[in-house]
Each structure stands twice: as structure tokens, then as C-alpha cells.
Amino acid sequence: MDPGFDGGRAHDDVDYARKRDAEDPLAEFRDRFDVPGEVYLDGNSLGPISDAAEDSLEQAVEEWRELGIEGWTDGERPWFWYGESLGEDLAPLVGADPDEVVVANSTTVNIHTLVGTFLDALEDRPPGILVNDLDFPTDHYAIRAQLRQRGYDPDDHLHLVESRDGRTIDEADVVDALEEHDIGIVFMPSVLYRSGQLLDVERITEAAHDHGALAGFDLAHTVGVVPHDCSSHGVDFAVWCSYKYLNAGPGAIAGLYVAERHHGKTPALAGWWGHEKETQFELRERFTPADSAGAWQIGTVPVLSAAPLAGALEVVHEAGIDAIREKSIALTSYLISLVDAKLADLGCSVATPREPERRGGHVAITHPEAERVSEALRERGLVVDFRPPDVIRVCPAPLYTGFVDVWEFAEGLREILAEREYENVDVDGTVS
Ligand SMILES: Cc1ncc(COP(=O)(O)O)c(C=O)c1O
Ligand SMILES: Nc1ccccc1C(=O)C[C@H](N)C(=O)O
């Protein structure tokens, strides 16, 4: 049963929300974060700073001050191995072995290098790549560029699974597309950035493999809020960012996973930081890739944009990813129940799948005036974002959001709509 319901009746009084907060085993984590605004519901875009993340950043700064160049070898977490070491801490969150994960580059760069690598590895196979039409656009930009650089016309080689309803992707349509086209690589997100639909990674991977294709995923919207089993599901490769549910800060270093069976392949964007570590400083003329995911690093690890991740990960591990997921489902279920009970008659509907197992960490509420409404919410300190054409994205991230926060958001939204407060709002349509 949806935790937000009791016999079909939504719990829309604040006492119910207070009771849920009082019973919440993760409630104490809220105090470890500095959360901007009254209620911060935008952690699927940028998570807030925690004391732990600030401490690990400060530690790196202090080591830079005190150790200088020696930080590469003598830092508490020696910087030379920083990418591998943080990869090891991250590995359980994606269900991988430590040497299958590294932190490096940005998500977009990781898509370039991994898709490029596997395009090269296809050799005689057709370079068809299967994506979907609801992807975050950077994925397509990078894949198209990789195809072009190999002399392939992306219009012929990039195949799109089309959404039936403009909000979600049916996994059966991914399977059908694999039958229809000659596909070498399937590249899908774990969660669609707009509607919040959680795709079935295992099923897509299996279908790709049944058709002789590789399966890669963009896990940007799930790492840190939904558990993963990349190794046991046979996923070939994956990328993600660390600034959403991992709370490692704006532009924080990204992560990548490459299944062990692919280690040793030559990275498309090779660089000395991906060289076999033991001989990296022999500074040889030719590149020998590390025999691990570390090979897909490119240049020097950006220690200062990686450092907050160390502390941020401690918080996630202490809470435990299963407890985080459980609370996330409870919060999104509660939010959906409030939309149904209090906001449906004011023009709102829920575009996120209602089955918890098909839902990531955020809820998409649609409204014809979504852009101005989102801005009106922000003006009240209820921080959400707008995604065109009509989606208000609401992310009750479990580490620092409670049930009363969700209740306050729903109340605020009801008032804004009932009083048409959004009509007084100007939007500039830039960053959100
Ligand atoms: C699914 C997805 N992939 C990639 C990105 C961005 O990648 P990058 O961190 O390289 O800007 C985002 C968000 O910005 C995203 O939602
Ligand atoms: N990196 C950013 C920089 C600035 C503003 C937003 C982002 C996001 O991450 C947006 C996010 N990927 C989204 O799902 O819309």
C-alpha cells in the first residue's frame, strides 16, 4: 500500500506528516546539511552541502597548504590514487567491484570516452546506437559527436525509441527496437530526467545482450537514491554525476563503471592519468591502459572538485542506500497522494509512474503554467525546478527532506494556484 494512503484516503493534515517524521530513522541526517530556502526540493539537480563534504574539502585544501607536491603521495587519501580510491567507496552504490569504478571527468566527457571506446570495440559490427527520445540532451550530443568522428552519419546510426505518451518509455519498445535495427550499443538512462520514470536496467541489459549488443547506462538520476546491481545484471558500462543525490557540489567530479571483462580496451579519449599506475611516471612514449576502470581517467584528477565527494559518500553509506530508497519511496508516494487529494482540481497531475518500482527519486507534476508556478514556488522558498514544456520537478531527497516539508510544499502550491499568485511572476528562462 502506498505509505501516503490509508484505505484510499490521503493523509492531508500536517499531524500525519509530523508523525511520519517522528518515526523516520533518517530524520537526524537533516542537521548535517545546510539546506537553502524554506524547503529544498531540487536535489535532483544540485544537492546541498553537508558538514562532512565541507570537512573533506577543507582537508584537501589543508593538505595542499601543508604538503604541496607531497600531497600526491602523502595525503591521507593520496591524490595520485584519488580517483581509484573514491571509486572504491562508490562501488557498492552501483553494485560493482572496486576496480570497476573510478571517479573522473564530467558525465558528458565520460559518455564521450565510453561510447567512443565501445564503438571502436565493435569492429565489424554495425555502429547502431539505441537511445530514447526523452533523454537528457547532452547524451545525444556526445553520442552524435562520437559517431561523426568515426565517419558515421548520426542520422543513420542513432536510433530513438519513441515515447508513447511523451513522458515515459516502455521497455517493450526498447526490445522491439532491438529487433528492428542493427544495434551495437544500447545507451539508456536509469531514470528519465523529466518524468522521473525508473527504467528496468536488468531487462534492458538482458535484451541488449540477447541481440548481441552492449548495454550502457546514464545513472545520473539514481546514484545515491536507488540501489544498483551493475555487475550482477551484466551492465557493460555506466556513467553518472556526483552533484545530485551524492551531494558532492556543483560541477563535482563524475563517476564511471566499466565491467571487468572490458578492462584492457583502449579508451577513446586516452590520457596519462589512465595509464597503468605502476609505470605512469616512467613517462613512456606509448600508452598502456590501467587494467581497471581507472584506464578511462584522462588528465590529472581534479582533487578540489573530487574532495567533497569523500565526505558526502560517508553520509550516504552511514544512512545506507536501502534505507534511503525506502524513505524516498515513502516521500514520493506521500507527495503523489497530496497532489491527488489537494491539487488535482487546480490543474495539476502526476506524470511520474505510480508504481514505486518504476519511480526514481523525484516526482513530475504537470500544470499548463508550470514555468511561472515553479518560479512562484521558489519565491516562497519552496525550491523546485521547471522542465519544458509543463513539468514542475519536485525532489524530496531522503537525507534532508521530511514529510512536513512535503506537506508544506503541497500547501504552498495549493495557495499559489488557488490565488493565481503565479500570474504576477516574471520568468527569464535561463538556468534552473
Ligand atoms: C541524465 C543526465 N546526464 C548528464 C547530465 C549532465 O552532465 P554533465 O555533468 O556533464 O553536465 C545531466 C544533468 O545535467 C543529466 O540529467
Ligand atoms: N548540471 C546542471 C547545471 C546547472 C543547472 C542544472 C544542471 C543539471 O544537472 C540539470 C539536471 N541534469 C536535470 O536533470 O535537468
Short mmCIF file of C-alpha atoms and ligand atoms in Angstrom, two decimals:
data_model
loop_
_atom_site.label_atom_id
_atom_site.label_comp_id
_atom_site.label_asym_id
_atom_site.label_seq_id
_atom_site.Cartn_x
_atom_site.Cartn_y
_atom_site.Cartn_z
CA MET A 1 0.00 0.00 0.00
CA ASP A 2 1.17 3.49 -0.74
CA PRO A 3 2.56 4.88 2.53
CA GLY A 4 0.72 8.16 1.88
CA PHE A 5 -2.66 6.49 1.96
CA ASP A 6 -4.94 4.86 4.46
CA GLY A 7 -7.76 2.92 2.86
CA GLY A 8 -7.67 5.21 -0.17
CA ARG A 9 -7.83 8.39 1.93
CA ALA A 10 -4.90 10.77 1.63
CA HIS A 11 -3.39 11.97 4.89
CA ASP A 12 -3.54 15.65 4.11
CA ASP A 13 -3.31 17.01 7.65
CA VAL A 14 0.03 18.15 9.00
CA ASP A 15 -0.23 15.95 12.10
CA TYR A 16 0.11 12.88 9.94
CA ALA A 17 3.29 14.34 8.37
CA ARG A 18 4.66 15.16 11.83
CA LYS A 19 4.02 11.62 12.97
CA ARG A 20 5.87 10.22 9.95
CA ASP A 21 8.83 12.49 10.64
CA ALA A 22 8.90 11.40 14.27
CA GLU A 23 9.12 7.75 13.17
CA ASP A 24 11.73 8.38 10.47
CA PRO A 25 15.06 6.66 11.19
CA LEU A 26 16.85 9.05 8.78
CA ALA A 27 15.40 12.25 10.29
CA GLU A 28 18.61 13.09 12.18
CA PHE A 29 20.59 13.39 8.93
CA ARG A 30 18.83 16.67 8.14
CA ASP A 31 21.01 18.52 10.67
CA ARG A 32 24.17 17.55 8.86
CA PHE A 33 23.27 19.65 5.82
CA ASP A 34 22.99 23.36 5.13
CA VAL A 35 19.82 23.42 3.11
CA PRO A 36 18.96 26.62 1.23
CA GLY A 37 15.42 28.02 1.14
CA GLU A 38 12.45 27.02 3.27
CA VAL A 39 12.08 23.62 1.64
CA TYR A 40 14.73 22.44 -0.80
CA LEU A 41 13.26 20.06 -3.36
CA ASP A 42 15.85 20.39 -6.11
CA GLY A 43 18.45 17.83 -5.04
CA ASN A 44 17.98 16.00 -8.35
CA SER A 45 19.70 19.00 -9.93
CA LEU A 46 22.11 20.09 -7.19
CA GLY A 47 22.32 18.52 -3.74
CA PRO A 48 23.19 20.74 -0.74
CA ILE A 49 26.43 20.85 1.21
CA SER A 50 26.90 18.62 4.25
CA ASP A 51 29.35 19.17 7.10
CA ALA A 52 31.15 16.02 6.02
CA ALA A 53 31.59 17.23 2.43
CA GLU A 54 32.86 20.57 3.66
CA ASP A 55 35.30 18.82 6.01
CA SER A 56 36.76 16.61 3.29
CA LEU A 57 37.12 19.63 1.00
CA GLU A 58 38.85 21.52 3.80
CA GLN A 59 41.14 18.58 4.38
CA ALA A 60 42.26 18.66 0.75
CA VAL A 61 42.86 22.40 0.98
CA GLU A 62 44.89 21.92 4.17
CA GLU A 63 46.94 19.14 2.57
CA TRP A 64 47.61 21.41 -0.39
CA ARG A 65 48.72 24.12 2.05
CA GLU A 66 50.88 21.85 4.22
CA LEU A 67 52.11 19.17 1.87
CA GLY A 68 52.20 20.88 -1.52
CA ILE A 69 53.53 18.42 -4.09
CA GLU A 70 53.86 15.72 -1.44
CA GLY A 71 50.07 15.52 -1.29
CA TRP A 72 50.20 13.21 -4.30
CA THR A 73 51.80 10.53 -2.15
CA ASP A 74 51.39 11.63 1.47
CA GLY A 75 47.83 12.92 1.64
CA GLU A 76 45.62 10.89 3.95
CA ARG A 77 43.99 9.69 0.76
CA PRO A 78 46.99 10.12 -1.57
CA TRP A 79 45.92 12.27 -4.51
CA PHE A 80 47.71 10.03 -7.00
CA TRP A 81 45.12 7.33 -6.26
CA TYR A 82 42.25 9.73 -5.50
CA GLY A 83 40.09 8.64 -8.47
CA GLU A 84 40.52 4.94 -7.74
CA SER A 85 40.09 5.40 -4.01
CA LEU A 86 36.81 7.31 -4.33
CA GLY A 87 35.75 4.78 -6.97
CA GLU A 88 36.19 2.07 -4.37
CA ASP A 89 33.96 3.98 -1.93
CA LEU A 90 31.35 4.43 -4.64
CA ALA A 91 31.37 0.88 -5.99
CA PRO A 92 28.73 -0.51 -3.57
CA LEU A 93 26.26 2.17 -4.69
CA VAL A 94 26.37 0.89 -8.26
CA GLY A 95 26.79 -2.78 -7.34
CA ALA A 96 30.28 -3.20 -8.74
CA ASP A 97 33.72 -4.40 -7.71
CA PRO A 98 36.11 -1.67 -6.59
CA ASP A 99 38.28 -1.83 -9.71
CA GLU A 100 35.21 -1.48 -11.96
CA VAL A 101 34.55 2.07 -10.74
CA VAL A 102 36.55 5.28 -10.85
CA VAL A 103 35.70 8.94 -10.43
CA ALA A 104 36.90 11.08 -13.29
CA ASN A 105 35.97 13.82 -15.73
CA SER A 106 32.38 15.02 -16.15
CA THR A 107 29.40 12.88 -17.08
CA THR A 108 29.38 14.21 -20.63
CA VAL A 109 33.09 13.52 -21.09
CA ASN A 110 32.57 10.02 -19.72
CA ILE A 111 29.83 9.40 -22.29
CA HIS A 112 32.25 10.55 -24.99
CA THR A 113 35.05 8.27 -23.91
CA LEU A 114 32.96 5.19 -23.11
CA VAL A 115 30.67 5.30 -26.13
CA GLY A 116 33.73 6.05 -28.26
CA THR A 117 35.61 3.12 -26.74
CA PHE A 118 32.80 0.68 -27.37
CA LEU A 119 32.17 1.98 -30.87
CA ASP A 120 35.81 1.21 -31.60
CA ALA A 121 35.46 -2.20 -29.97
CA LEU A 122 32.51 -3.16 -32.19
CA GLU A 123 34.98 -3.64 -35.02
CA ASP A 124 32.92 -5.35 -37.76
CA ARG A 125 29.58 -4.89 -36.05
CA PRO A 126 27.30 -2.10 -37.21
CA PRO A 127 27.70 1.06 -35.16
CA GLY A 128 23.95 1.46 -34.49
CA ILE A 129 23.31 3.04 -31.10
CA LEU A 130 19.91 2.87 -29.42
CA VAL A 131 18.76 5.75 -27.19
CA ASN A 132 15.34 7.25 -26.43
CA ASP A 133 13.65 10.50 -27.30
CA LEU A 134 13.25 11.62 -23.67
CA ASP A 135 16.97 11.51 -22.82
CA PHE A 136 18.81 14.42 -21.26
CA PRO A 137 20.17 16.10 -24.40
CA THR A 138 23.87 16.01 -23.54
CA ASP A 139 23.81 12.22 -24.02
CA HIS A 140 22.72 12.60 -27.63
CA TYR A 141 25.10 15.47 -28.31
CA ALA A 142 28.05 13.36 -27.16
CA ILE A 143 26.99 10.18 -28.95
CA ARG A 144 26.34 12.03 -32.21
CA ALA A 145 29.79 13.60 -31.97
CA GLN A 146 31.40 10.20 -31.41
CA LEU A 147 29.60 8.76 -34.45
CA ARG A 148 30.57 11.74 -36.60
CA GLN A 149 34.20 11.46 -35.58
CA ARG A 150 34.23 7.91 -36.93
CA GLY A 151 32.72 9.00 -40.23
CA TYR A 152 29.19 7.76 -39.46
CA ASP A 153 26.15 9.93 -40.09
CA PRO A 154 24.33 10.14 -36.74
CA ASP A 155 21.01 10.46 -38.55
CA ASP A 156 21.55 6.93 -39.89
CA HIS A 157 23.19 5.36 -36.86
CA LEU A 158 21.49 6.86 -33.82
CA HIS A 159 18.12 5.16 -33.31
CA LEU A 160 15.50 6.58 -30.99
CA VAL A 161 12.96 4.60 -29.01
CA GLU A 162 9.96 6.87 -29.08
CA SER A 163 7.82 7.55 -26.07
CA ARG A 164 4.16 6.60 -26.45
CA ASP A 165 2.87 9.25 -24.07
CA GLY A 166 5.59 11.90 -24.17
CA ARG A 167 6.51 11.12 -20.55
CA THR A 168 7.68 7.54 -20.25
CA ILE A 169 9.49 4.84 -22.19
CA ASP A 170 8.08 1.35 -22.42
CA GLU A 171 10.84 -1.23 -22.03
CA ALA A 172 8.94 -3.43 -24.52
CA ASP A 173 9.60 -0.72 -27.13
CA VAL A 174 13.33 -0.96 -26.40
CA VAL A 175 13.13 -4.69 -27.05
CA ASP A 176 11.16 -4.10 -30.28
CA ALA A 177 13.72 -1.54 -31.48
CA LEU A 178 16.45 -4.11 -30.95
CA GLU A 179 14.55 -6.44 -33.28
CA GLU A 180 14.06 -3.75 -35.88
CA HIS A 181 17.51 -2.19 -36.12
CA ASP A 182 21.05 -3.46 -36.14
CA ILE A 183 22.20 -2.19 -32.78
CA GLY A 184 25.70 -2.44 -31.33
CA ILE A 185 25.17 -0.34 -28.20
CA VAL A 186 22.06 0.40 -26.15
CA PHE A 187 22.52 3.53 -24.05
CA MET A 188 19.66 4.43 -21.71
CA PRO A 189 19.16 6.44 -18.53
CA SER A 190 18.20 4.69 -15.30
CA VAL A 191 15.69 7.47 -14.61
CA LEU A 192 14.20 9.88 -17.14
CA TYR A 193 15.19 13.36 -16.03
CA ARG A 194 11.79 14.89 -16.68
CA SER A 195 9.13 12.39 -15.61
CA GLY A 196 11.24 10.52 -13.07
CA GLN A 197 10.39 7.10 -14.53
CA LEU A 198 12.80 4.40 -13.37
CA LEU A 199 13.70 2.08 -16.23
CA ASP A 200 14.34 -1.62 -15.80
CA VAL A 201 18.12 -1.79 -16.15
CA GLU A 202 18.23 -5.57 -15.83
CA ARG A 203 15.62 -6.17 -18.52
CA ILE A 204 17.20 -3.71 -20.95
CA THR A 205 20.64 -5.22 -20.37
CA GLU A 206 19.34 -8.73 -20.97
CA ALA A 207 17.53 -7.66 -24.15
CA ALA A 208 20.64 -5.89 -25.45
CA HIS A 209 22.78 -8.95 -24.80
CA ASP A 210 20.19 -11.24 -26.43
CA HIS A 211 20.67 -9.16 -29.57
CA GLY A 212 24.45 -9.16 -29.37
CA ALA A 213 24.56 -5.52 -28.27
CA LEU A 214 26.30 -3.89 -25.31
CA ALA A 215 24.30 -2.13 -22.59
CA GLY A 216 25.43 1.21 -21.15
CA PHE A 217 23.51 3.48 -18.76
CA ASP A 218 23.42 7.08 -17.59
CA LEU A 219 22.79 6.72 -13.86
CA ALA A 220 22.87 10.48 -13.10
CA HIS A 221 19.38 10.44 -11.56
CA THR A 222 19.74 7.31 -9.45
CA VAL A 223 23.21 7.03 -7.91
CA GLY A 224 22.77 7.75 -4.22
CA VAL A 225 18.99 7.29 -4.15
CA VAL A 226 18.28 3.96 -5.89
CA PRO A 227 20.49 0.91 -5.32
CA HIS A 228 22.14 -0.65 -8.38
CA ASP A 229 23.47 -4.07 -9.33
CA CYS A 230 25.58 -3.27 -12.38
CA SER A 231 27.88 -6.30 -12.10
CA SER A 232 25.26 -8.92 -11.40
CA HIS A 233 22.95 -7.51 -14.07
CA GLY A 234 25.79 -7.72 -16.59
CA VAL A 235 25.76 -3.99 -17.43
CA ASP A 236 28.70 -3.24 -19.71
CA PHE A 237 29.36 0.37 -18.75
CA ALA A 238 27.76 3.30 -16.92
CA VAL A 239 28.30 6.98 -16.12
CA TRP A 240 26.84 9.35 -13.51
CA CYS A 241 27.37 12.66 -11.80
CA SER A 242 28.07 13.32 -8.13
CA TYR A 243 26.30 16.65 -7.66
CA LYS A 244 22.72 15.38 -7.41
CA TYR A 245 21.88 12.72 -4.81
CA LEU A 246 25.52 12.29 -3.78
CA ASN A 247 25.69 15.97 -2.76
CA ALA A 248 29.34 16.48 -3.78
CA GLY A 249 28.90 20.05 -5.05
CA PRO A 250 28.41 21.99 -8.28
CA GLY A 251 30.49 20.55 -11.10
CA ALA A 252 31.84 17.81 -8.82
CA ILE A 253 33.85 15.07 -10.43
CA ALA A 254 31.72 12.40 -12.16
CA GLY A 255 31.90 8.61 -11.95
CA LEU A 256 32.05 5.71 -14.35
CA TYR A 257 31.77 1.93 -14.31
CA VAL A 258 33.29 -0.49 -16.80
CA ALA A 259 32.64 -4.23 -16.36
CA GLU A 260 35.79 -6.16 -15.64
CA ARG A 261 35.51 -8.18 -18.88
CA HIS A 262 36.12 -4.95 -20.80
CA HIS A 263 39.21 -3.87 -18.89
CA GLY A 264 42.25 -3.57 -21.12
CA LYS A 265 40.33 -1.99 -24.01
CA THR A 266 41.88 1.21 -25.31
CA PRO A 267 39.96 4.26 -24.10
CA ALA A 268 38.72 6.52 -26.89
CA LEU A 269 39.95 9.58 -25.03
CA ALA A 270 43.23 8.26 -23.70
CA GLY A 271 45.35 10.32 -21.34
CA TRP A 272 48.24 9.76 -18.96
CA TRP A 273 46.01 9.62 -15.86
CA GLY A 274 44.51 6.41 -17.27
CA HIS A 275 47.92 4.81 -17.70
CA GLU A 276 48.89 1.72 -15.73
CA LYS A 277 49.68 3.36 -12.40
CA GLU A 278 52.85 1.43 -11.62
CA THR A 279 54.58 2.74 -14.75
CA GLN A 280 52.77 6.06 -15.23
CA PHE A 281 55.78 8.05 -14.04
CA GLU A 282 58.17 6.26 -16.36
CA LEU A 283 56.55 8.66 -18.83
CA ARG A 284 56.81 6.23 -21.71
CA GLU A 285 56.12 7.22 -25.26
CA ARG A 286 53.22 4.76 -25.66
CA PHE A 287 50.06 4.44 -23.56
CA THR A 288 49.47 1.28 -21.53
CA PRO A 289 45.91 1.43 -20.12
CA ALA A 290 45.42 0.57 -16.47
CA ASP A 291 43.85 -2.86 -16.09
CA SER A 292 40.77 -1.40 -14.38
CA ALA A 293 38.10 1.25 -14.87
CA GLY A 294 40.88 3.68 -13.93
CA ALA A 295 42.00 3.49 -17.57
CA TRP A 296 39.14 5.85 -18.52
CA GLN A 297 40.57 8.71 -16.49
CA ILE A 298 42.13 11.26 -18.82
CA GLY A 299 44.10 14.05 -17.18
CA THR A 300 45.14 14.84 -13.63
CA VAL A 301 42.40 14.14 -11.11
CA PRO A 302 40.80 17.50 -10.08
CA VAL A 303 41.37 16.99 -6.37
CA LEU A 304 39.36 20.01 -5.25
CA SER A 305 36.27 19.00 -7.22
CA ALA A 306 36.62 15.43 -6.01
CA ALA A 307 37.35 16.10 -2.33
CA PRO A 308 33.78 16.90 -1.16
CA LEU A 309 32.67 13.55 -2.54
CA ALA A 310 34.74 11.75 0.12
CA GLY A 311 32.70 13.23 2.97
CA ALA A 312 29.46 13.18 1.01
CA LEU A 313 29.81 9.43 0.48
CA GLU A 314 30.37 8.80 4.18
CA VAL A 315 26.95 10.31 4.86
CA VAL A 316 25.25 8.17 2.20
CA HIS A 317 26.91 5.00 3.48
CA GLU A 318 26.09 5.77 7.08
CA ALA A 319 22.42 6.20 6.20
CA GLY A 320 22.53 3.12 3.94
CA ILE A 321 21.26 3.05 0.38
CA ASP A 322 18.40 0.66 1.18
CA ALA A 323 17.07 2.92 3.93
CA ILE A 324 17.47 5.91 1.59
CA ARG A 325 15.47 4.17 -1.12
CA GLU A 326 12.77 3.12 1.33
CA LYS A 327 12.34 6.67 2.58
CA SER A 328 12.49 8.05 -0.94
CA ILE A 329 9.58 5.85 -1.98
CA ALA A 330 7.64 6.82 1.13
CA LEU A 331 8.18 10.54 0.43
CA THR A 332 7.32 10.39 -3.26
CA SER A 333 4.24 8.25 -2.50
CA TYR A 334 3.12 10.78 0.08
CA LEU A 335 3.71 13.64 -2.36
CA ILE A 336 1.69 11.90 -5.07
CA SER A 337 -1.16 11.31 -2.62
CA LEU A 338 -1.20 15.02 -1.73
CA VAL A 339 -1.24 16.05 -5.39
CA ASP A 340 -4.22 13.76 -5.96
CA ALA A 341 -6.04 14.98 -2.88
CA LYS A 342 -5.33 18.70 -2.92
CA LEU A 343 -4.03 19.77 -6.30
CA ALA A 344 -5.77 17.75 -9.00
CA ASP A 345 -8.76 20.10 -9.08
CA LEU A 346 -6.39 23.03 -9.53
CA GLY A 347 -4.98 21.68 -12.81
CA CYS A 348 -2.11 19.52 -11.54
CA SER A 349 -1.46 15.93 -12.44
CA VAL A 350 1.29 13.44 -11.81
CA ALA A 351 3.44 12.41 -14.80
CA THR A 352 5.61 10.01 -12.81
CA PRO A 353 4.67 6.32 -12.77
CA ARG A 354 2.63 5.47 -9.71
CA GLU A 355 4.20 2.08 -9.10
CA PRO A 356 7.07 2.68 -6.65
CA GLU A 357 9.33 0.25 -8.51
CA ARG A 358 9.03 2.39 -11.66
CA ARG A 359 9.86 5.63 -9.89
CA GLY A 360 13.19 7.32 -9.16
CA GLY A 361 13.74 10.00 -6.52
CA HIS A 362 11.60 12.81 -7.90
CA VAL A 363 8.01 13.45 -8.92
CA ALA A 364 6.94 15.35 -12.03
CA ILE A 365 3.83 17.45 -11.52
CA THR A 366 2.35 18.85 -14.69
CA HIS A 367 0.46 22.11 -14.97
CA PRO A 368 -0.16 24.35 -18.01
CA GLU A 369 1.53 27.25 -16.17
CA ALA A 370 4.36 25.11 -14.81
CA GLU A 371 7.12 27.62 -15.53
CA ARG A 372 5.55 30.55 -13.73
CA VAL A 373 4.27 28.31 -10.96
CA SER A 374 7.80 26.94 -10.38
CA GLU A 375 9.12 30.46 -10.09
CA ALA A 376 6.33 31.43 -7.69
CA LEU A 377 7.23 28.40 -5.57
CA ARG A 378 10.88 29.48 -5.48
CA GLU A 379 9.84 32.98 -4.45
CA ARG A 380 8.19 31.37 -1.42
CA GLY A 381 11.38 29.44 -0.63
CA LEU A 382 9.93 26.18 -1.96
CA VAL A 383 12.80 25.31 -4.29
CA VAL A 384 11.79 23.17 -7.27
CA ASP A 385 12.60 23.41 -10.97
CA PHE A 386 10.76 23.63 -14.24
CA ARG A 387 11.42 21.47 -17.28
CA PRO A 388 9.70 22.32 -20.55
CA PRO A 389 7.03 22.10 -21.63
CA ASP A 390 4.91 21.73 -18.49
CA VAL A 391 6.76 19.90 -15.73
CA ILE A 392 7.41 21.05 -12.16
CA ARG A 393 10.06 18.68 -10.81
CA VAL A 394 9.85 18.00 -7.10
CA CYS A 395 12.59 16.04 -5.39
CA PRO A 396 12.14 15.11 -1.72
CA ALA A 397 15.70 13.83 -1.24
CA PRO A 398 15.62 11.50 1.78
CA LEU A 399 18.74 12.69 3.61
CA TYR A 400 17.44 16.20 4.28
CA THR A 401 13.73 16.23 3.44
CA GLY A 402 10.91 15.23 5.74
CA PHE A 403 7.19 14.58 5.43
CA VAL A 404 6.32 18.00 6.86
CA ASP A 405 8.46 19.56 4.10
CA VAL A 406 6.41 17.71 1.52
CA TRP A 407 3.20 18.80 3.22
CA GLU A 408 4.39 22.44 3.26
CA PHE A 409 5.27 22.26 -0.41
CA ALA A 410 1.81 20.94 -1.30
CA GLU A 411 0.15 23.65 0.82
CA GLY A 412 2.27 26.35 -0.82
CA LEU A 413 1.47 25.06 -4.28
CA ARG A 414 -2.24 24.91 -3.47
CA GLU A 415 -2.22 28.54 -2.34
CA ILE A 416 -0.25 29.70 -5.38
CA LEU A 417 -2.73 28.02 -7.68
CA ALA A 418 -5.89 28.92 -5.78
CA GLU A 419 -4.87 32.58 -5.53
CA ARG A 420 -3.31 32.62 -9.04
CA GLU A 421 -0.18 34.04 -7.46
CA TYR A 422 1.89 32.85 -10.44
CA GLU A 423 0.26 35.48 -12.65
CA ASN A 424 2.47 38.12 -11.01
CA VAL A 425 5.69 36.26 -11.72
CA ASP A 426 8.26 37.00 -14.45
CA VAL A 427 10.41 34.18 -15.79
CA ASP A 428 13.69 34.65 -17.60
CA GLY A 429 14.09 31.08 -18.86
CA THR A 430 17.81 30.71 -18.14
CA VAL A 431 19.35 28.37 -15.56
CA SER A 432 17.01 26.38 -13.38
C1 LIG B 1 20.86 12.22 -17.30
C2 LIG B 1 21.89 13.32 -17.27
N1 LIG B 1 23.08 13.13 -17.87
C3 LIG B 1 24.04 14.09 -17.86
C4 LIG B 1 23.82 15.30 -17.23
C5 LIG B 1 24.84 16.40 -17.25
O1 LIG B 1 26.12 16.02 -17.48
P1 LIG B 1 27.32 16.97 -17.07
O2 LIG B 1 27.54 16.76 -15.61
O3 LIG B 1 28.42 16.53 -17.92
O4 LIG B 1 26.91 18.39 -17.33
C6 LIG B 1 22.60 15.53 -16.57
C7 LIG B 1 22.32 16.81 -15.90
O5 LIG B 1 22.89 17.84 -16.11
C8 LIG B 1 21.63 14.51 -16.61
O6 LIG B 1 20.45 14.70 -16.02
N1 LIG B 2 24.31 20.42 -14.16
C1 LIG B 2 23.45 21.46 -14.08
C2 LIG B 2 23.93 22.76 -14.07
C3 LIG B 2 23.06 23.85 -13.99
C4 LIG B 2 21.69 23.61 -13.88
C5 LIG B 2 21.20 22.34 -13.87
C6 LIG B 2 22.07 21.25 -14.01
C7 LIG B 2 21.57 19.87 -14.02
O1 LIG B 2 22.24 18.99 -13.60
C8 LIG B 2 20.24 19.63 -14.58
C9 LIG B 2 19.86 18.19 -14.47
N2 LIG B 2 20.74 17.30 -15.18
C10 LIG B 2 18.46 17.89 -14.95
O2 LIG B 2 18.03 16.78 -14.73
O3 LIG B 2 17.78 18.72 -15.50
#
